[in-house]
PDB file of C-alpha atoms in Angstrom:
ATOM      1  CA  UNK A 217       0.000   0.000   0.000  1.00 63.00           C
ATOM      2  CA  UNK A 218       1.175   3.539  -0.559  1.00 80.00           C
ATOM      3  CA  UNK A 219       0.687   5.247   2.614  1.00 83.00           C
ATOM      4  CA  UNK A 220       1.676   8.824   0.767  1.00 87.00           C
ATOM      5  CA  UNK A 221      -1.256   7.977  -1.324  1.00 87.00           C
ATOM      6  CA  UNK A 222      -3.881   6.857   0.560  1.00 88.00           C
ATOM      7  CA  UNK A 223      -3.029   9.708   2.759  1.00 88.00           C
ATOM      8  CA  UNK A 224      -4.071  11.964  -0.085  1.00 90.00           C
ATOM      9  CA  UNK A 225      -7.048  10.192  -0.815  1.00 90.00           C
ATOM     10  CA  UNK A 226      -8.311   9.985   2.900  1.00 89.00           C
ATOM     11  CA  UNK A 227      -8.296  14.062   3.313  1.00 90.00           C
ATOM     12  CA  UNK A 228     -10.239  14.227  -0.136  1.00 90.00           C
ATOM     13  CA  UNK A 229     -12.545  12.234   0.815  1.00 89.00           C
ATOM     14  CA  UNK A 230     -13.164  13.572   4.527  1.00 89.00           C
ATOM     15  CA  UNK A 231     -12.761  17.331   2.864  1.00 87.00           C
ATOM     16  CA  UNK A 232     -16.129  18.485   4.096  1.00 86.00           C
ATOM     17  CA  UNK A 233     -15.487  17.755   7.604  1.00 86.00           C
ATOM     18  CA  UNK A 234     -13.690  19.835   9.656  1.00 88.00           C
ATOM     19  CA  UNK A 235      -9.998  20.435   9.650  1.00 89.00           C
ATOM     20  CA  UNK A 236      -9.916  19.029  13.454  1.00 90.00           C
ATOM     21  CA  UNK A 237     -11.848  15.871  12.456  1.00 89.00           C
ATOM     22  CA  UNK A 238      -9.283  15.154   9.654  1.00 89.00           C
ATOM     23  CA  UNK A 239      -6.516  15.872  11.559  1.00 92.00           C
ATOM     24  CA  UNK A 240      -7.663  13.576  14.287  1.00 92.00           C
ATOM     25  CA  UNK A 241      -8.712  10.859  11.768  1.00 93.00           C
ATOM     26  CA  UNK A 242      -5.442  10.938  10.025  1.00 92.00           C
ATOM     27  CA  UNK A 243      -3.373  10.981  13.002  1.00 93.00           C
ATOM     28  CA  UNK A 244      -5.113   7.835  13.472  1.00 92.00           C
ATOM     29  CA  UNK A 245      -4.838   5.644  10.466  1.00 92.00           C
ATOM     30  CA  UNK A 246      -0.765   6.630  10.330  1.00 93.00           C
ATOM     31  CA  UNK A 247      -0.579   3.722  13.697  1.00 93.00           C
ATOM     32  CA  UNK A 248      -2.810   1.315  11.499  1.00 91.00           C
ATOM     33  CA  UNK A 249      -0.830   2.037   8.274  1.00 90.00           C
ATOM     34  CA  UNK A 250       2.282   1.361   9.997  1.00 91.00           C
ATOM     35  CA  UNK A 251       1.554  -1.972  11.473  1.00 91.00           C
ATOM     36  CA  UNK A 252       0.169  -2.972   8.298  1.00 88.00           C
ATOM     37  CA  UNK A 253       3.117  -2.270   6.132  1.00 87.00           C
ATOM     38  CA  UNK A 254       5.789  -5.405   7.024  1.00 88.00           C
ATOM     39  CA  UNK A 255       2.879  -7.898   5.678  1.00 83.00           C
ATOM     40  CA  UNK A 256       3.270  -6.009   2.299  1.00 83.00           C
ATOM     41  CA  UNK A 257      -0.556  -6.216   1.766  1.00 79.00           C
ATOM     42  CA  UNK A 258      -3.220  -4.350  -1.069  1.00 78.00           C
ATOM     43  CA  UNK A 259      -5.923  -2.555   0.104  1.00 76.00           C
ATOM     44  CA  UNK A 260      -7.611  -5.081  -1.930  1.00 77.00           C
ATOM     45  CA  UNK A 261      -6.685  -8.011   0.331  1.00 79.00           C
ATOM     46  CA  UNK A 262      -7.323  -5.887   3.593  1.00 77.00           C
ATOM     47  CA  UNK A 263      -9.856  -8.069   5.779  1.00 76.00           C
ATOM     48  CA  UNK A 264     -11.528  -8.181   8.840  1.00 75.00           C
ATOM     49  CA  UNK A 265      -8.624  -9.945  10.549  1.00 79.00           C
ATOM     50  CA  UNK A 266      -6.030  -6.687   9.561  1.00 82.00           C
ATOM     51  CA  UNK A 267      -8.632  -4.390  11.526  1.00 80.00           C
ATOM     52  CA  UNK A 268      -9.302  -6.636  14.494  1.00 81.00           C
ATOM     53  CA  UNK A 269      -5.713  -7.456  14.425  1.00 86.00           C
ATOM     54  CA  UNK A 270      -4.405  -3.709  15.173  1.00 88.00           C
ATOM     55  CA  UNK A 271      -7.428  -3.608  18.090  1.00 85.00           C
ATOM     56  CA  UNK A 272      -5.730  -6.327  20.062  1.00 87.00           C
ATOM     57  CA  UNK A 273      -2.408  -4.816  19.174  1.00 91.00           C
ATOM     58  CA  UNK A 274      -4.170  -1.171  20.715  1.00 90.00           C
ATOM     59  CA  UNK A 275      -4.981  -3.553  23.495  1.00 89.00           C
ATOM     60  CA  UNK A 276      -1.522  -4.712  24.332  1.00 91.00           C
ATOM     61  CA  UNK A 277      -0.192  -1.045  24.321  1.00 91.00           C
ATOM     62  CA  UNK A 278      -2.491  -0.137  26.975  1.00 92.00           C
ATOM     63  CA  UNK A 279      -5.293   1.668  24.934  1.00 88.00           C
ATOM     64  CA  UNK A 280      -8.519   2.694  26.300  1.00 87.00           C
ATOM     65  CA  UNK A 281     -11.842   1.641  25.000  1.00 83.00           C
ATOM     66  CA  UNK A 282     -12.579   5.053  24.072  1.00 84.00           C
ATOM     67  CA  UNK A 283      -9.304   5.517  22.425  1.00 88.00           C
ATOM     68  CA  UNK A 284      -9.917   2.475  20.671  1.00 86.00           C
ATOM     69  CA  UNK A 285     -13.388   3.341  19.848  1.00 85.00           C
ATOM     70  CA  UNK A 286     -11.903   6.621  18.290  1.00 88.00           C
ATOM     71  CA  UNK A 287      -9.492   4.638  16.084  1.00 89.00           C
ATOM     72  CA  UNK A 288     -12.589   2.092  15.055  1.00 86.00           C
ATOM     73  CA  UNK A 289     -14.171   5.699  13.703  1.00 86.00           C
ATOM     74  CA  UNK A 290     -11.571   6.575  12.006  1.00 89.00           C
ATOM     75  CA  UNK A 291     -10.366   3.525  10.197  1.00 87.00           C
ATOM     76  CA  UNK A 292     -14.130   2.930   9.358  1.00 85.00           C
ATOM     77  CA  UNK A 293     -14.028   5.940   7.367  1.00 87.00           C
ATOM     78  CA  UNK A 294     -10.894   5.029   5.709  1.00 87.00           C
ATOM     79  CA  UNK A 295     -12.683   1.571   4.637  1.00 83.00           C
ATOM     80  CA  UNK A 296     -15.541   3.363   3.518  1.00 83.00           C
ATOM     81  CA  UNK A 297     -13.333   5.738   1.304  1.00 86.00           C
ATOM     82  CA  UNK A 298     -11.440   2.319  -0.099  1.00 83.00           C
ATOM     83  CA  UNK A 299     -14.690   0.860  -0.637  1.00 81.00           C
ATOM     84  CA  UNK A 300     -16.136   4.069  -2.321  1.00 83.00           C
ATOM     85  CA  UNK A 301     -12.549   4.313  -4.595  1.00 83.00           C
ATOM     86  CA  UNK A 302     -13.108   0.339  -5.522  1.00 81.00           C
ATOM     87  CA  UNK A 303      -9.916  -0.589  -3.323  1.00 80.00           C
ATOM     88  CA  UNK A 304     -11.299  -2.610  -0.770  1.00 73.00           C
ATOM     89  CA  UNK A 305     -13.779  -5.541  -0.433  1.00 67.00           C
ATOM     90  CA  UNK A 306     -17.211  -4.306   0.150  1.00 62.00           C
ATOM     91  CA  UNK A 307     -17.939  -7.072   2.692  1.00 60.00           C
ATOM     92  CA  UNK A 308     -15.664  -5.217   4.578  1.00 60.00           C
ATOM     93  CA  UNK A 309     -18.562  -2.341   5.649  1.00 53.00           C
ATOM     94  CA  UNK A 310     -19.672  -3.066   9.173  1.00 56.00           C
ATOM     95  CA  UNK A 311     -20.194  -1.152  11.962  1.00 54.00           C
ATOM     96  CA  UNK A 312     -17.760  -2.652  15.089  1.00 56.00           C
ATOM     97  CA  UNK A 313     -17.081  -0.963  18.115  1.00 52.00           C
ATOM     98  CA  UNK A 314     -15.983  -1.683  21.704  1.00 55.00           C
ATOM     99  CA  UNK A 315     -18.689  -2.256  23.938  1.00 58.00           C
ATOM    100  CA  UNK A 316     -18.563  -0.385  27.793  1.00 56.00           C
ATOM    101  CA  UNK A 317     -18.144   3.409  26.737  1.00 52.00           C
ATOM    102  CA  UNK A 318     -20.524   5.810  28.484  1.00 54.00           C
ATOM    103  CA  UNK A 319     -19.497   9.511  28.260  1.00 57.00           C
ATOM    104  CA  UNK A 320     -20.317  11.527  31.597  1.00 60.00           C
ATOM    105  CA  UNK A 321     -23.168  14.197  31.190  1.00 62.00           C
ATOM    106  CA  UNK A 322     -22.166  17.408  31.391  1.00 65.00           C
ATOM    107  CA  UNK A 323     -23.639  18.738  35.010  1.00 71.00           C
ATOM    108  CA  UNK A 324     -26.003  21.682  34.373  1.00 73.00           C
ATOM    109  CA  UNK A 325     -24.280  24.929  34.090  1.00 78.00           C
ATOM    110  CA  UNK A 326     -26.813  26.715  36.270  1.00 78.00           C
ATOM    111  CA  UNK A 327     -29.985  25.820  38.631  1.00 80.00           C
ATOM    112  CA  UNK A 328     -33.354  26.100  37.698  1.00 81.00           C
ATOM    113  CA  UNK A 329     -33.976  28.929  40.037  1.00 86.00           C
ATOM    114  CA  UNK A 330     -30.785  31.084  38.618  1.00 87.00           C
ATOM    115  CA  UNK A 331     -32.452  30.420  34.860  1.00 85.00           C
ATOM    116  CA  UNK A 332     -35.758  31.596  36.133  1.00 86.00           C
ATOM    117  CA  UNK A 333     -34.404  34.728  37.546  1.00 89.00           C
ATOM    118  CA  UNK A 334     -32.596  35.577  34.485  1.00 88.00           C
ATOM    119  CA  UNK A 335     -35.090  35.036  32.277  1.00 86.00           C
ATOM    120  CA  UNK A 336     -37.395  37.596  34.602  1.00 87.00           C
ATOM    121  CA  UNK A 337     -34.426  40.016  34.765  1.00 89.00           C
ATOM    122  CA  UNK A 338     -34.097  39.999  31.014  1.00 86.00           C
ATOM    123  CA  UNK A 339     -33.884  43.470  29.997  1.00 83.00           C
ATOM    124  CA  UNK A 340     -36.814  43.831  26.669  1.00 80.00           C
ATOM    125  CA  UNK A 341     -36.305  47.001  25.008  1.00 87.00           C
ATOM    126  CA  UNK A 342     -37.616  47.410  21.410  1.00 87.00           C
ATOM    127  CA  UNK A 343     -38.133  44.368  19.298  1.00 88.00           C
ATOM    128  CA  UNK A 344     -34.673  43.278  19.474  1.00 88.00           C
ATOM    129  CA  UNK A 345     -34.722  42.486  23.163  1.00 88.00           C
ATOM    130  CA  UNK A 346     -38.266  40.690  23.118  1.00 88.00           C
ATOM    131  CA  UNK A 347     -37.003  38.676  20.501  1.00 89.00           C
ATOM    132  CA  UNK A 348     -33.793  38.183  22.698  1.00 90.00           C
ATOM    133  CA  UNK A 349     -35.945  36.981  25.445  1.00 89.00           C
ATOM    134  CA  UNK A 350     -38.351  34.607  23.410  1.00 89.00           C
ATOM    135  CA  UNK A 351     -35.207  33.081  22.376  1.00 90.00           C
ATOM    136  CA  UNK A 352     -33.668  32.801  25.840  1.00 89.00           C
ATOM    137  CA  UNK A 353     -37.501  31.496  26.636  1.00 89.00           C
ATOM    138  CA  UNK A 354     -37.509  28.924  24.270  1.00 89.00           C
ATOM    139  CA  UNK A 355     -33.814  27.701  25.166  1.00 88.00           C
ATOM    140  CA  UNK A 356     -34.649  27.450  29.007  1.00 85.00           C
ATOM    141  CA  UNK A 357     -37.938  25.805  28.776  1.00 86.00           C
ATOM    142  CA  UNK A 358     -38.452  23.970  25.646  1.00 85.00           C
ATOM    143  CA  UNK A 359     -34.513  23.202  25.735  1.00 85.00           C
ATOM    144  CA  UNK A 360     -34.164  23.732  22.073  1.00 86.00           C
ATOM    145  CA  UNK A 361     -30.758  23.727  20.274  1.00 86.00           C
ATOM    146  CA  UNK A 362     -29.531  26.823  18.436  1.00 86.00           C
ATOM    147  CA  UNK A 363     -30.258  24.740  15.219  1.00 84.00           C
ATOM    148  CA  UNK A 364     -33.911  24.505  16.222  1.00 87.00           C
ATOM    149  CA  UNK A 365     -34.588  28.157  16.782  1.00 88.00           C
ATOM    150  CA  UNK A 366     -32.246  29.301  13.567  1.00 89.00           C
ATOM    151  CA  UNK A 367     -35.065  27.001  11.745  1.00 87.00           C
ATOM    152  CA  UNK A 368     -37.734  28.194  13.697  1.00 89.00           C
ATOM    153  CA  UNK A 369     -40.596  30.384  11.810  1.00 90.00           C
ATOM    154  CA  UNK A 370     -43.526  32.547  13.052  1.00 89.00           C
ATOM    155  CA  UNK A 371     -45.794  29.833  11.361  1.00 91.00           C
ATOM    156  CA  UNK A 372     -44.138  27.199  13.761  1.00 91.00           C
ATOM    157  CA  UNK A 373     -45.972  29.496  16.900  1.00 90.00           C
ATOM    158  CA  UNK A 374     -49.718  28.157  17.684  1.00 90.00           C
ATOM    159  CA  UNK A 375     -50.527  30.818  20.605  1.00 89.00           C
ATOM    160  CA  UNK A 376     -53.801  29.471  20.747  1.00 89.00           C
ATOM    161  CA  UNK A 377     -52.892  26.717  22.154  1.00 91.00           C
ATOM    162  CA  UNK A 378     -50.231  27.143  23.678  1.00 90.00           C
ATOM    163  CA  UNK A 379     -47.647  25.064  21.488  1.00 90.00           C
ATOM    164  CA  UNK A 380     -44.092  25.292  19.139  1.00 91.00           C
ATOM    165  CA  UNK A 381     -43.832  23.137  16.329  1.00 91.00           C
ATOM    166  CA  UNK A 382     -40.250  22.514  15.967  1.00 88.00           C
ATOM    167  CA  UNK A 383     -39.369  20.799  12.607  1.00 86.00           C
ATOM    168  CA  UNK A 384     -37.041  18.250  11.824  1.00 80.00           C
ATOM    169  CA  UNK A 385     -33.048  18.892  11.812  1.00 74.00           C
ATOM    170  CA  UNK A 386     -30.668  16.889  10.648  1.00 70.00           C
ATOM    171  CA  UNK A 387     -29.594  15.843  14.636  1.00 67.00           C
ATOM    172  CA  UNK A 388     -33.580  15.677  15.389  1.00 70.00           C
ATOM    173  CA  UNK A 389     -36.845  14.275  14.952  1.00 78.00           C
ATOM    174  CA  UNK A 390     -39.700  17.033  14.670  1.00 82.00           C
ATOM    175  CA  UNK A 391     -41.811  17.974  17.710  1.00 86.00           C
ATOM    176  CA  UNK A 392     -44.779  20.191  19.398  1.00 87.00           C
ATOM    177  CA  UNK A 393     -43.794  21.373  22.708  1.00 87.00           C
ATOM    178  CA  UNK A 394     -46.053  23.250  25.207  1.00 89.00           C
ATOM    179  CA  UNK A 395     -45.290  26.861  26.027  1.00 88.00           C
ATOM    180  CA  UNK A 396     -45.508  28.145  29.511  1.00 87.00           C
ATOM    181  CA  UNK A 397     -47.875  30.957  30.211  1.00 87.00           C
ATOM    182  CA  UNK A 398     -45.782  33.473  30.839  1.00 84.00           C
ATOM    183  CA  UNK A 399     -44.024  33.510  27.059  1.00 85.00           C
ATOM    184  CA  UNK A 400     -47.338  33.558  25.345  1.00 86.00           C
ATOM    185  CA  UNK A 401     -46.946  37.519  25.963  1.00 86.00           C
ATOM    186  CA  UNK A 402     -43.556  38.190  24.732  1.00 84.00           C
ATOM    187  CA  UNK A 403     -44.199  35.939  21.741  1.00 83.00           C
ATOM    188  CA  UNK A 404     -47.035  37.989  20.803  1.00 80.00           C
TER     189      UNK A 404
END
């Protein structure tokens, strides 16, 4: 395999992510490449035992799962790529990980009480600060992302009864959520 090459290849192919992501992926393939390269193989004879291989060689250096589970990411996408280029045995595509990760929730940032209080010590003048506060609103009670309210419309609003109809982004499923009483008048 030409590692110069597939190098190339990988950051074409991963060119709409971000330049941290392919950074990070390719600083993780460069292990895999080099453990690969004294059996002299083709991309096209890469198999399942190559990738599971380098995990239990991971293993024995003392990775952790999430490490690992970072390289498994990585390398998938550089399978996918050889499988999209016609270099590597479509069989090849399945999803493997390493079972036991949990991340750690973030812990809230503030109480409930210190988001109520700001959100009643909001300053509102002119339109630009009651639109600030329906936003800060709709953040604190409905807990929608910034994604959600950039997408949001006026349409979306049924004041009547009391409801936001948040449509479907690409991270989310679409939703009606209940407003509380006292942003029906700031929404108004």
């Amino acid at each position: 395999m030409d590692k110069e090459a597939i190098n190339t290849a990988f950051l074409d192919y991963l060119s709409e992510h971000s330049e941290s992501l392919r950074t990070n992926y390719l600083s993780r393939i460069q292990p895999f490449l080099d453990w690969l390269a004294p059996f002299e193989l083709s991309t096209q004879s890469l198999n399942l035992n190559h990738f599971q291989g380098y995990i239990f060689h991971m293993q024995e250096q003392g990775s952790d799962r999430l490490s690992l589970n970072n390289t498994l990411s990585a390398l998938r996408n550089l399978l996918y790529m050889l499988i999209k280029n016609g270099e590597a045995n479509e069989q090849l595509a399945m999803e493997f990980y390493i079972k036991g990760i949990f991340k750690k929730p973030f812990p809230p940032l503030f109480s409930w009480q210190e988001m109520e209080s700001m959100y009643e010590q909001f300053s509102t003048p002119g339109l630009s600060g009651q639109r600030n506060k329906a936003i800060l609103g709709l953040l604190f009670y409905q807990a929608l992302t910034v994604d959600e309210i950039i997408n949001l419309e006026v349409s979306h609003l049924d004041l009547n009864s009391q409801q936001v109809h948040v449509p479907q982004t690409h991270r989310g499923r679409a939703r009606s959520l209940v407003l509380e009483q006292h942003q029906i008048p700031i929404l108004e």
